CSV table of C-alpha atoms in Angstrom, one decimal:
chain,number,residue,atom,x,y,z
A,1,UNK,CA,0.0,0.1,0.0
A,2,UNK,CA,1.0,3.6,-0.4
A,3,UNK,CA,2.7,5.2,2.7
A,4,UNK,CA,1.5,8.8,1.6
A,5,UNK,CA,-1.3,8.8,4.3
A,6,UNK,CA,0.0,10.7,7.2
A,7,UNK,CA,-2.9,10.5,9.7
A,8,UNK,CA,-2.6,8.5,12.6
A,9,UNK,CA,-5.7,6.0,13.3
A,10,UNK,CA,-5.7,5.3,16.8
A,11,UNK,CA,-9.2,3.5,16.5
A,12,UNK,CA,-10.0,1.8,13.4
A,13,UNK,CA,-13.6,1.3,14.1
A,14,UNK,CA,-14.1,5.1,15.0
A,15,UNK,CA,-12.4,6.1,12.0
A,16,UNK,CA,-14.6,3.8,9.9
A,17,UNK,CA,-18.0,5.1,11.4
A,18,UNK,CA,-16.8,8.6,11.0
A,19,UNK,CA,-16.0,8.5,7.6
A,20,UNK,CA,-19.1,9.1,5.1
A,21,UNK,CA,-17.7,6.7,2.7
A,22,UNK,CA,-15.4,3.8,3.9
A,23,UNK,CA,-13.7,3.6,0.6
A,24,UNK,CA,-12.0,6.8,1.1
A,25,UNK,CA,-10.4,6.2,4.5
A,26,UNK,CA,-6.8,7.0,4.6
A,27,UNK,CA,-4.4,6.9,7.5
A,28,UNK,CA,-2.1,4.5,9.2
A,29,UNK,CA,-2.1,2.0,12.3
A,30,UNK,CA,1.0,1.8,14.4
A,31,UNK,CA,2.2,-1.7,15.2
A,32,UNK,CA,1.3,-2.5,18.7
A,33,UNK,CA,5.0,-3.9,19.1
A,34,UNK,CA,6.9,-0.9,19.6
A,35,UNK,CA,10.2,-2.8,19.0
A,36,UNK,CA,9.0,-3.3,15.3
A,37,UNK,CA,8.4,0.3,14.6
A,38,UNK,CA,6.3,-0.5,11.5
A,39,UNK,CA,3.1,1.3,10.4
A,40,UNK,CA,0.3,-0.1,8.4
A,41,UNK,CA,-1.0,2.2,5.7
A,42,UNK,CA,-4.5,2.7,4.5
A,43,UNK,CA,-4.9,4.6,1.4
A,44,UNK,CA,-7.7,3.2,-0.7
A,45,UNK,CA,-9.2,6.5,-2.0
A,46,UNK,CA,-11.2,5.3,-4.8
A,47,UNK,CA,-13.6,7.8,-6.0
A,48,UNK,CA,-15.0,5.7,-8.6
A,49,UNK,CA,-16.0,2.9,-6.1
A,50,UNK,CA,-19.6,2.0,-5.5
A,51,UNK,CA,-21.0,3.8,-2.5
A,52,UNK,CA,-22.4,1.5,0.5
A,53,UNK,CA,-25.8,2.6,1.5
A,54,UNK,CA,-26.8,0.4,4.3
A,55,UNK,CA,-26.6,-3.0,5.5
A,56,UNK,CA,-29.8,-5.5,5.4
A,57,UNK,CA,-30.2,-8.9,6.9
A,58,UNK,CA,-29.0,-11.5,4.6
A,59,UNK,CA,-32.4,-13.4,5.0
A,60,UNK,CA,-34.3,-10.2,3.5
A,61,UNK,CA,-32.6,-10.8,0.4
A,62,UNK,CA,-33.6,-14.6,0.0
A,63,UNK,CA,-36.8,-15.6,-2.2
A,64,UNK,CA,-40.1,-15.6,-0.6
A,65,UNK,CA,-43.7,-16.8,-1.5
A,66,UNK,CA,-44.8,-14.2,0.6
A,67,UNK,CA,-43.8,-11.6,-1.8
A,68,UNK,CA,-44.9,-11.4,-5.4
A,69,UNK,CA,-42.6,-10.8,-8.4
A,70,UNK,CA,-44.0,-7.3,-8.8
A,71,UNK,CA,-43.3,-6.4,-5.3
A,72,UNK,CA,-39.7,-7.7,-5.2
A,73,UNK,CA,-36.9,-5.4,-6.6
A,74,UNK,CA,-35.2,-7.8,-9.2
A,75,UNK,CA,-31.8,-6.0,-8.6
A,76,UNK,CA,-31.8,-7.2,-4.9
A,77,UNK,CA,-32.3,-10.9,-6.0
A,78,UNK,CA,-29.4,-13.0,-5.3
A,79,UNK,CA,-28.2,-15.5,-8.1
A,80,UNK,CA,-27.1,-19.1,-7.3
A,81,UNK,CA,-23.7,-17.7,-7.8
A,82,UNK,CA,-23.9,-15.0,-5.4
A,83,UNK,CA,-25.7,-17.0,-2.8
A,84,UNK,CA,-23.0,-20.0,-3.0
A,85,UNK,CA,-20.4,-17.2,-3.0
A,86,UNK,CA,-22.0,-15.7,0.4
A,87,UNK,CA,-22.1,-19.3,1.9
A,88,UNK,CA,-18.5,-19.8,1.1
A,89,UNK,CA,-17.7,-16.5,2.9
A,90,UNK,CA,-19.6,-17.3,6.0
A,91,UNK,CA,-18.0,-20.6,6.1
A,92,UNK,CA,-14.4,-19.1,6.0
A,93,UNK,CA,-15.7,-16.6,8.6
A,94,UNK,CA,-16.6,-19.4,11.0
A,95,UNK,CA,-13.2,-21.1,10.4
A,96,UNK,CA,-11.3,-17.8,11.1
A,97,UNK,CA,-13.3,-16.1,13.8
A,98,UNK,CA,-14.6,-18.9,16.1
A,99,UNK,CA,-13.3,-19.0,19.5
A,100,UNK,CA,-12.9,-15.0,19.2
A,101,UNK,CA,-14.7,-12.5,20.9
A,102,UNK,CA,-16.6,-12.3,17.1
A,103,UNK,CA,-18.1,-15.5,17.5
A,104,UNK,CA,-18.9,-16.2,21.0
A,105,UNK,CA,-21.6,-17.9,22.8
A,106,UNK,CA,-24.0,-15.2,21.8
A,107,UNK,CA,-23.5,-15.4,17.8
A,108,UNK,CA,-26.3,-16.2,15.9
A,109,UNK,CA,-27.6,-15.9,12.3
A,110,UNK,CA,-29.2,-12.6,12.8
A,111,UNK,CA,-25.7,-11.0,12.7
A,112,UNK,CA,-25.1,-11.8,9.1
A,113,UNK,CA,-26.0,-8.9,6.6
A,114,UNK,CA,-25.5,-7.7,3.1
A,115,UNK,CA,-24.2,-4.3,2.2
A,116,UNK,CA,-26.2,-2.4,-0.3
A,117,UNK,CA,-24.5,-0.3,-2.7
A,118,UNK,CA,-25.5,2.3,-5.2
A,119,UNK,CA,-24.3,1.4,-8.6
A,120,UNK,CA,-23.3,4.1,-11.5
A,121,UNK,CA,-27.0,3.8,-12.7
A,122,UNK,CA,-28.3,4.9,-9.3
A,123,UNK,CA,-29.7,1.6,-8.4
A,124,UNK,CA,-29.3,-0.2,-5.0
A,125,UNK,CA,-27.6,-3.5,-5.5
A,126,UNK,CA,-26.1,-6.3,-3.2
A,127,UNK,CA,-22.4,-5.7,-2.5
A,128,UNK,CA,-20.3,-8.5,-3.5
A,129,UNK,CA,-19.0,-8.8,0.1
A,130,UNK,CA,-21.1,-10.0,3.1
A,131,UNK,CA,-20.4,-8.6,6.5
A,132,UNK,CA,-20.8,-9.9,10.1
A,133,UNK,CA,-21.6,-7.6,13.0
A,134,UNK,CA,-21.4,-8.1,16.5
A,135,UNK,CA,-22.2,-5.8,19.4
A,136,UNK,CA,-19.7,-5.9,22.0
A,137,UNK,CA,-21.1,-5.3,25.3
A,138,UNK,CA,-19.9,-5.3,28.9
A,139,UNK,CA,-19.9,-8.4,31.0
A,140,UNK,CA,-22.4,-7.1,33.1
A,141,UNK,CA,-25.0,-6.3,30.2
A,142,UNK,CA,-24.4,-9.7,28.4
A,143,UNK,CA,-27.1,-11.2,30.7
A,144,UNK,CA,-27.3,-15.0,31.1
A,145,UNK,CA,-25.6,-17.2,28.5
A,146,UNK,CA,-27.5,-19.5,26.2
A,147,UNK,CA,-29.1,-22.6,27.6
A,148,UNK,CA,-27.4,-25.8,26.9
A,149,UNK,CA,-30.5,-27.5,25.8
A,150,UNK,CA,-30.0,-30.1,23.3
A,151,UNK,CA,-26.3,-30.0,24.0
A,152,UNK,CA,-26.1,-33.7,22.8
A,153,UNK,CA,-27.6,-32.7,19.4
A,154,UNK,CA,-25.9,-29.4,19.0
A,155,UNK,CA,-22.8,-29.1,21.0
A,156,UNK,CA,-21.5,-26.0,18.8
A,157,UNK,CA,-24.3,-23.6,18.1
A,158,UNK,CA,-22.3,-21.6,15.7
A,159,UNK,CA,-21.7,-24.6,13.4
A,160,UNK,CA,-25.1,-25.3,13.5
A,161,UNK,CA,-26.0,-22.0,12.6
A,162,UNK,CA,-23.8,-22.3,9.6
A,163,UNK,CA,-25.5,-25.3,8.8
A,164,UNK,CA,-28.9,-23.7,8.5
A,165,UNK,CA,-27.2,-21.0,6.4
A,166,UNK,CA,-25.9,-23.7,4.0
A,167,UNK,CA,-29.5,-24.8,3.7
A,168,UNK,CA,-31.0,-21.5,3.3
A,169,UNK,CA,-28.7,-20.3,0.5
A,170,UNK,CA,-28.8,-23.5,-1.2
A,171,UNK,CA,-32.8,-23.6,-1.4
A,172,UNK,CA,-32.9,-19.8,-1.7
A,173,UNK,CA,-35.4,-19.7,1.1
A,174,UNK,CA,-35.3,-18.4,4.8
A,175,UNK,CA,-35.5,-21.3,7.3
A,176,UNK,CA,-38.8,-19.6,8.7
A,177,UNK,CA,-40.3,-20.3,5.4
A,178,UNK,CA,-38.9,-23.8,5.0
A,179,UNK,CA,-40.4,-24.7,8.5
A,180,UNK,CA,-43.4,-23.1,8.0
A,181,UNK,CA,-44.1,-24.9,4.6
A,182,UNK,CA,-44.3,-28.2,6.7
A,183,UNK,CA,-46.2,-27.1,9.9
A,184,UNK,CA,-48.1,-24.4,11.5
A,185,UNK,CA,-46.6,-21.0,11.9
A,186,UNK,CA,-45.9,-21.3,15.7
A,187,UNK,CA,-42.8,-20.2,17.4
A,188,UNK,CA,-40.1,-22.8,17.0
A,189,UNK,CA,-37.8,-24.3,19.5
A,190,UNK,CA,-34.1,-25.3,18.9
A,191,UNK,CA,-35.1,-28.9,18.6
A,192,UNK,CA,-37.6,-27.8,16.0
A,193,UNK,CA,-34.9,-26.1,14.1
A,194,UNK,CA,-32.8,-29.1,14.3
A,195,UNK,CA,-35.4,-31.4,13.0
A,196,UNK,CA,-36.2,-29.2,10.3
A,197,UNK,CA,-32.7,-28.8,9.1
A,198,UNK,CA,-32.4,-32.7,9.1
A,199,UNK,CA,-35.6,-33.2,7.1
A,200,UNK,CA,-34.3,-30.7,4.3
A,201,UNK,CA,-30.7,-32.2,3.8
A,202,UNK,CA,-32.2,-34.3,1.0
A,203,UNK,CA,-33.1,-31.2,-0.9
A,204,UNK,CA,-29.7,-29.9,-0.3
A,205,UNK,CA,-28.1,-32.8,-1.8
A,206,UNK,CA,-30.4,-32.8,-4.8
A,207,UNK,CA,-30.0,-29.0,-5.6
A,208,UNK,CA,-26.1,-28.5,-4.7
A,209,UNK,CA,-24.6,-32.1,-5.2
A,210,UNK,CA,-22.9,-34.4,-2.6
A,211,UNK,CA,-19.8,-32.3,-1.7
A,212,UNK,CA,-21.9,-29.2,-0.5
A,213,UNK,CA,-24.8,-31.6,1.1
A,214,UNK,CA,-22.2,-33.5,3.0
A,215,UNK,CA,-20.6,-30.1,4.4
A,216,UNK,CA,-24.2,-28.9,5.4
A,217,UNK,CA,-25.0,-32.3,7.1
A,218,UNK,CA,-21.7,-32.2,8.9
A,219,UNK,CA,-22.4,-28.7,10.4
A,220,UNK,CA,-26.1,-29.7,11.2
A,221,UNK,CA,-25.1,-33.0,12.9
A,222,UNK,CA,-21.6,-31.8,14.0
A,223,UNK,CA,-20.2,-34.9,12.7
A,224,UNK,CA,-16.6,-34.5,12.7
A,225,UNK,CA,-13.8,-36.8,13.6
A,226,UNK,CA,-12.3,-37.5,17.0
A,227,UNK,CA,-13.0,-37.1,20.6
A,228,UNK,CA,-15.5,-34.8,21.6
A,229,UNK,CA,-13.1,-32.6,23.7
A,230,UNK,CA,-11.0,-32.0,20.7
A,231,UNK,CA,-13.8,-31.0,18.3
A,232,UNK,CA,-13.1,-27.2,19.2
A,233,UNK,CA,-11.7,-24.4,17.1
A,234,UNK,CA,-8.9,-24.0,19.5
A,235,UNK,CA,-7.3,-27.0,18.3
A,236,UNK,CA,-5.6,-26.6,14.8
A,237,UNK,CA,-6.4,-30.4,14.1
A,238,UNK,CA,-10.0,-29.5,14.1
A,239,UNK,CA,-9.6,-26.4,12.3
A,240,UNK,CA,-7.9,-28.3,9.4
A,241,UNK,CA,-10.7,-31.0,9.6
A,242,UNK,CA,-13.5,-28.3,9.3
A,243,UNK,CA,-11.8,-26.6,6.4
A,244,UNK,CA,-11.3,-29.8,4.5
A,245,UNK,CA,-15.0,-31.0,5.3
A,246,UNK,CA,-16.7,-27.7,5.3
A,247,UNK,CA,-15.0,-25.0,4.0
A,248,UNK,CA,-13.3,-26.6,1.0
A,249,UNK,CA,-16.4,-28.2,-0.6
A,250,UNK,CA,-18.5,-24.9,-0.1
A,251,UNK,CA,-15.9,-23.1,-1.7
A,252,UNK,CA,-15.5,-25.7,-4.7
A,253,UNK,CA,-19.2,-25.7,-5.2
A,254,UNK,CA,-19.3,-21.8,-5.6
A,255,UNK,CA,-16.3,-22.0,-8.0
A,256,UNK,CA,-17.9,-24.4,-10.2
A,257,UNK,CA,-21.0,-22.2,-11.1
A,258,UNK,CA,-20.4,-19.9,-14.0
A,259,UNK,CA,-20.2,-16.3,-13.4
A,260,UNK,CA,-22.7,-14.7,-16.0
A,261,UNK,CA,-25.9,-16.9,-15.5
A,262,UNK,CA,-28.5,-16.3,-13.0
A,263,UNK,CA,-29.1,-20.0,-11.8
A,264,UNK,CA,-31.3,-19.3,-8.8
């Protein structure tokens, strides 16, 4: 990167929130290791880049029978290529961020959003990059941690949430819609979500193929090799297994789709 930016950025989050357009953010971050004396420069002033308008929940961009074709904005529809690309991005995020404060016990699916950008024609279109938001709270304001109900079925809720996303992005339907298609519209428990996910895995295999389907099944069932105590992202062996069994096949499914066709 260019080293022309001379403004020191003490807090990157504050700087991003202050800028009207994050693409024009310039400055430098100091290496926390004082002995190194290095600076990390940010100088990405691209005036022709799309302008980010807002972030919207990913689920709001999935197809829904509740909305007619006339009501839906065709420019906000996600193609199959986009959906599988988002699936790959989320899988990579789970691999890299699990075990960190970003993906703690309070992480759930509502935190995954898509940026909307305004293109050169003035239309709002989905950004190529999904984002994951997390509100960091003080320990006193976190409240009670999630209950360990069904711990024997869902030992890792972050990986389970990824499995649900893989199902949704494959079928192009929100999980609420999938669930309501087979039963009454009543509040669902975690066990209901688990059973609904299991009942839709065959459809995922049919639409996306064995590699993607097996990755989704592993996430839903948390079926990984090794002793339970070592099925944790703190262990490099598990991270490697998660990459090989989940991230790599989802990424491969995305890469196999052509760029120029809307297959959804």
